[in-house]
Tab-separated table of C-alpha atoms in Angstrom:
chain	number	residue	atom	x	y	z
A	1	UNK	CA	64.236	-8.106	33.477
A	2	UNK	CA	63.193	-7.953	36.969
A	3	UNK	CA	62.613	-11.248	38.810
A	4	UNK	CA	59.922	-12.159	40.813
A	5	UNK	CA	60.668	-12.078	44.927
A	6	UNK	CA	59.347	-15.210	46.661
A	7	UNK	CA	57.073	-14.132	49.578
A	8	UNK	CA	58.344	-14.236	53.254
A	9	UNK	CA	55.434	-16.403	54.402
A	10	UNK	CA	53.092	-19.077	52.783
A	11	UNK	CA	49.620	-17.661	52.249
A	12	UNK	CA	46.420	-19.402	50.921
A	13	UNK	CA	47.109	-21.639	47.850
A	14	UNK	CA	45.347	-20.181	44.966
A	15	UNK	CA	45.922	-22.312	42.014
A	16	UNK	CA	44.897	-20.967	38.340
A	17	UNK	CA	42.693	-23.854	37.168
A	18	UNK	CA	40.176	-22.447	34.691
A	19	UNK	CA	40.128	-20.150	31.770
A	20	UNK	CA	37.153	-19.145	30.123
A	21	UNK	CA	37.129	-18.958	26.106
A	22	UNK	CA	34.055	-17.391	24.180
A	23	UNK	CA	32.628	-19.232	21.207
A	24	UNK	CA	30.168	-18.981	18.635
A	25	UNK	CA	29.434	-22.826	17.841
A	26	UNK	CA	29.870	-25.077	20.722
A	27	UNK	CA	30.279	-28.388	18.847
A	28	UNK	CA	32.448	-26.846	16.160
A	29	UNK	CA	34.700	-25.210	19.406
A	30	UNK	CA	34.519	-28.825	20.838
A	31	UNK	CA	35.604	-30.733	17.701
A	32	UNK	CA	38.662	-28.240	17.485
A	33	UNK	CA	39.619	-28.620	20.900
A	34	UNK	CA	39.249	-32.351	20.605
A	35	UNK	CA	41.241	-32.273	17.480
A	36	UNK	CA	44.218	-30.886	19.288
A	37	UNK	CA	44.412	-33.934	21.477
A	38	UNK	CA	43.686	-32.302	24.711
A	39	UNK	CA	41.605	-34.343	27.368
A	40	UNK	CA	37.745	-33.707	27.272
A	41	UNK	CA	37.060	-33.567	30.832
A	42	UNK	CA	33.306	-32.566	30.987
A	43	UNK	CA	30.282	-31.691	28.566
A	44	UNK	CA	27.221	-30.980	30.679
A	45	UNK	CA	23.948	-29.282	29.530
A	46	UNK	CA	20.944	-28.232	31.247
A	47	UNK	CA	18.098	-26.298	29.519
A	48	UNK	CA	19.680	-23.113	28.116
A	49	UNK	CA	23.081	-23.889	29.544
A	50	UNK	CA	26.132	-25.883	28.210
A	51	UNK	CA	29.739	-26.235	29.785
A	52	UNK	CA	32.658	-28.107	27.957
A	53	UNK	CA	36.014	-28.493	29.510
A	54	UNK	CA	39.236	-29.529	27.853
A	55	UNK	CA	42.891	-29.615	29.411
A	56	UNK	CA	45.904	-29.320	27.191
A	57	UNK	CA	48.539	-32.076	27.988
A	58	UNK	CA	50.519	-31.849	31.016
A	59	UNK	CA	48.700	-28.692	32.034
A	60	UNK	CA	47.527	-27.749	35.483
A	61	UNK	CA	44.632	-25.345	34.131
A	62	UNK	CA	41.895	-26.212	31.858
A	63	UNK	CA	39.705	-24.247	29.633
A	64	UNK	CA	35.900	-24.203	29.426
A	65	UNK	CA	33.643	-22.729	26.904
A	66	UNK	CA	29.842	-23.603	26.013
A	67	UNK	CA	26.490	-21.909	25.838
A	68	UNK	CA	25.763	-18.743	28.599
A	69	UNK	CA	29.088	-19.323	30.444
A	70	UNK	CA	30.660	-15.772	29.441
A	71	UNK	CA	29.007	-12.270	27.728
A	72	UNK	CA	32.697	-12.041	26.150
A	73	UNK	CA	32.319	-11.607	22.395
A	74	UNK	CA	33.265	-14.773	20.250
A	75	UNK	CA	36.992	-14.725	19.285
A	76	UNK	CA	38.174	-12.175	21.881
A	77	UNK	CA	40.173	-14.365	24.069
A	78	UNK	CA	43.825	-13.263	22.991
A	79	UNK	CA	47.482	-14.022	24.317
A	80	UNK	CA	46.383	-17.802	25.550
A	81	UNK	CA	50.156	-19.350	26.214
A	82	UNK	CA	51.026	-22.903	26.042
A	83	UNK	CA	54.489	-23.248	27.248
A	84	UNK	CA	56.187	-26.044	25.618
A	85	UNK	CA	60.014	-27.458	25.983
A	86	UNK	CA	60.266	-28.218	22.139
A	87	UNK	CA	58.681	-25.457	19.867
A	88	UNK	CA	59.365	-26.892	16.880
A	89	UNK	CA	57.997	-30.616	17.932
A	90	UNK	CA	54.982	-28.868	19.132
A	91	UNK	CA	54.387	-27.065	16.084
A	92	UNK	CA	55.028	-30.331	13.802
A	93	UNK	CA	52.305	-32.355	16.177
A	94	UNK	CA	49.545	-29.664	15.662
A	95	UNK	CA	50.294	-29.235	11.852
A	96	UNK	CA	49.929	-33.139	11.577
A	97	UNK	CA	46.534	-32.606	13.271
A	98	UNK	CA	45.771	-30.222	10.731
A	99	UNK	CA	45.893	-27.143	12.633
A	100	UNK	CA	46.906	-23.826	10.701
A	101	UNK	CA	50.043	-23.015	12.960
A	102	UNK	CA	52.487	-19.959	12.452
A	103	UNK	CA	56.133	-20.276	11.511
A	104	UNK	CA	58.297	-20.123	14.590
A	105	UNK	CA	59.451	-16.581	15.306
A	106	UNK	CA	61.078	-14.583	17.985
A	107	UNK	CA	61.404	-10.880	19.115
A	108	UNK	CA	62.995	-8.183	17.420
A	109	UNK	CA	64.861	-6.758	20.308
A	110	UNK	CA	62.826	-4.501	22.516
A	111	UNK	CA	60.485	-3.028	19.371
A	112	UNK	CA	56.879	-3.340	20.979
A	113	UNK	CA	55.205	-1.419	17.926
A	114	UNK	CA	54.750	-2.950	14.522
A	115	UNK	CA	52.021	-4.276	12.388
A	116	UNK	CA	52.277	-7.771	13.338
A	117	UNK	CA	49.681	-9.326	16.036
A	118	UNK	CA	50.687	-8.312	19.564
A	119	UNK	CA	52.577	-11.070	21.745
A	120	UNK	CA	54.446	-10.721	25.018
A	121	UNK	CA	57.191	-9.384	23.638
A	122	UNK	CA	55.630	-6.706	21.262
A	123	UNK	CA	54.443	-6.925	17.869
A	124	UNK	CA	57.229	-7.214	15.643
A	125	UNK	CA	58.219	-11.165	14.814
A	126	UNK	CA	61.492	-12.331	13.214
A	127	UNK	CA	61.138	-15.199	11.479
A	128	UNK	CA	62.859	-18.504	13.202
A	129	UNK	CA	63.592	-19.399	16.660
A	130	UNK	CA	65.751	-17.214	18.807
A	131	UNK	CA	68.854	-17.613	17.502
A	132	UNK	CA	70.613	-18.069	21.254
A	133	UNK	CA	67.694	-20.733	21.582
A	134	UNK	CA	66.924	-18.706	25.066
A	135	UNK	CA	64.291	-19.727	27.228
A	136	UNK	CA	61.346	-17.603	26.820
A	137	UNK	CA	62.601	-16.144	23.791
A	138	UNK	CA	60.798	-18.442	20.783
A	139	UNK	CA	56.873	-18.693	19.805
A	140	UNK	CA	54.215	-19.491	17.277
A	141	UNK	CA	50.989	-18.630	16.806
A	142	UNK	CA	47.065	-20.347	16.060
A	143	UNK	CA	43.579	-19.613	16.355
A	144	UNK	CA	40.496	-21.719	16.662
A	145	UNK	CA	37.568	-21.235	14.409
A	146	UNK	CA	36.404	-17.971	16.340
A	147	UNK	CA	39.590	-16.478	16.306
A	148	UNK	CA	40.685	-16.891	19.998
A	149	UNK	CA	44.345	-16.701	20.008
A	150	UNK	CA	47.092	-19.103	20.907
A	151	UNK	CA	50.901	-19.057	21.411
A	152	UNK	CA	53.556	-21.576	21.819
A	153	UNK	CA	56.321	-20.212	24.101
A	154	UNK	CA	59.448	-22.536	24.388
A	155	UNK	CA	60.823	-22.355	28.048
A	156	UNK	CA	63.659	-24.576	28.732
A	157	UNK	CA	64.434	-23.198	31.853
A	158	UNK	CA	62.698	-20.737	34.328
A	159	UNK	CA	63.994	-17.271	35.792
A	160	UNK	CA	64.849	-17.121	39.376
A	161	UNK	CA	62.112	-17.139	41.756
A	162	UNK	CA	59.315	-18.343	39.411
A	163	UNK	CA	59.034	-22.078	40.803
A	164	UNK	CA	59.536	-23.460	44.279
A	165	UNK	CA	62.992	-24.251	44.747
A	166	UNK	CA	62.220	-27.406	46.579
A	167	UNK	CA	60.002	-28.949	44.065
A	168	UNK	CA	61.124	-30.379	40.651
A	169	UNK	CA	58.471	-31.831	38.525
A	170	UNK	CA	58.143	-33.016	34.806
A	171	UNK	CA	54.675	-33.179	33.550
A	172	UNK	CA	55.072	-35.979	30.853
A	173	UNK	CA	57.971	-38.222	29.286
A	174	UNK	CA	58.160	-35.562	26.300
A	175	UNK	CA	59.455	-32.770	28.962
A	176	UNK	CA	61.700	-35.275	31.039
A	177	UNK	CA	63.350	-36.621	27.705
A	178	UNK	CA	64.059	-33.144	26.685
A	179	UNK	CA	65.564	-32.447	30.006
A	180	UNK	CA	67.929	-35.539	29.754
A	181	UNK	CA	68.903	-34.484	26.509
A	182	UNK	CA	69.930	-30.833	27.442
A	183	UNK	CA	71.682	-32.557	30.291
A	184	UNK	CA	73.634	-34.916	28.098
A	185	UNK	CA	74.889	-31.937	25.835
A	186	UNK	CA	76.141	-30.066	29.116
A	187	UNK	CA	77.448	-33.232	30.539
A	188	UNK	CA	79.659	-33.965	27.476
A	189	UNK	CA	81.311	-30.373	27.597
A	190	UNK	CA	82.095	-31.105	31.303
A	191	UNK	CA	83.464	-34.537	30.388
A	192	UNK	CA	85.673	-32.838	27.939
A	193	UNK	CA	86.840	-30.261	30.284
A	194	UNK	CA	87.463	-33.271	32.901
A	195	UNK	CA	89.530	-35.490	30.290
A	196	UNK	CA	88.081	-38.490	31.598
A	197	UNK	CA	84.755	-40.410	32.045
A	198	UNK	CA	82.423	-39.077	34.851
A	199	UNK	CA	81.639	-41.883	37.052
A	200	UNK	CA	79.219	-39.804	38.956
A	201	UNK	CA	77.125	-38.563	35.959
A	202	UNK	CA	73.583	-39.625	37.451
A	203	UNK	CA	74.273	-37.028	40.416
A	204	UNK	CA	75.730	-34.410	37.689
A	205	UNK	CA	72.378	-35.012	35.595
A	206	UNK	CA	69.969	-34.778	38.726
A	207	UNK	CA	71.858	-31.901	39.908
A	208	UNK	CA	71.834	-29.999	36.284
A	209	UNK	CA	67.942	-30.723	35.711
A	210	UNK	CA	67.118	-29.329	39.391
A	211	UNK	CA	69.003	-26.130	39.215
A	212	UNK	CA	67.589	-25.522	35.401
A	213	UNK	CA	64.071	-25.997	36.273
A	214	UNK	CA	64.369	-23.500	39.380
A	215	UNK	CA	66.539	-21.342	37.696
A	216	UNK	CA	69.618	-21.605	39.609
A	217	UNK	CA	72.944	-21.613	38.007
A	218	UNK	CA	73.673	-25.152	36.398
A	219	UNK	CA	76.829	-27.171	37.331
A	220	UNK	CA	79.748	-26.657	34.852
């Protein structure tokens, strides 16, 4: 897989903030997305126009839908990715809210054809999470009432070049807790090699979590 190259000089910030999704029944869609636990940011109406905005927990990007906001056919938005640090916990939460979420699946190698619905790694889905629990490799899917297609993708470590190596951020306590658990497991193996308690464990944890997020080699 080819990784991204960091531009040599800074350009104007271009932050993806809104994705428009086409729906046929605005109030039904509003009820569905509120039921996901997403934050309602706006519901504006004027004559023949209405726009509703929701933001998923921890997301810097929001979705909008409404009346006369897009000419796209209802249900035609597909491949909308929600990045999560624990895919099984994410699925459990939505099922608890009454959402029909698929079982967790992973790709069948490099197979890009097949009868299943398309997603980032092709069409063929193998049941269960990625056996190696590799970052980017485990998925689950669900749809809104119009058929707009969403996918969970589990991401625990980003590829090099995908984040600013000088910035580390966790968007929720759940994400931070997951990073701490992974650091704890890795540090346990590190201490086994040491043969004694690592008194400098806070610095080890901090380095591990920063390196994991930026895609750099983690301490061993």
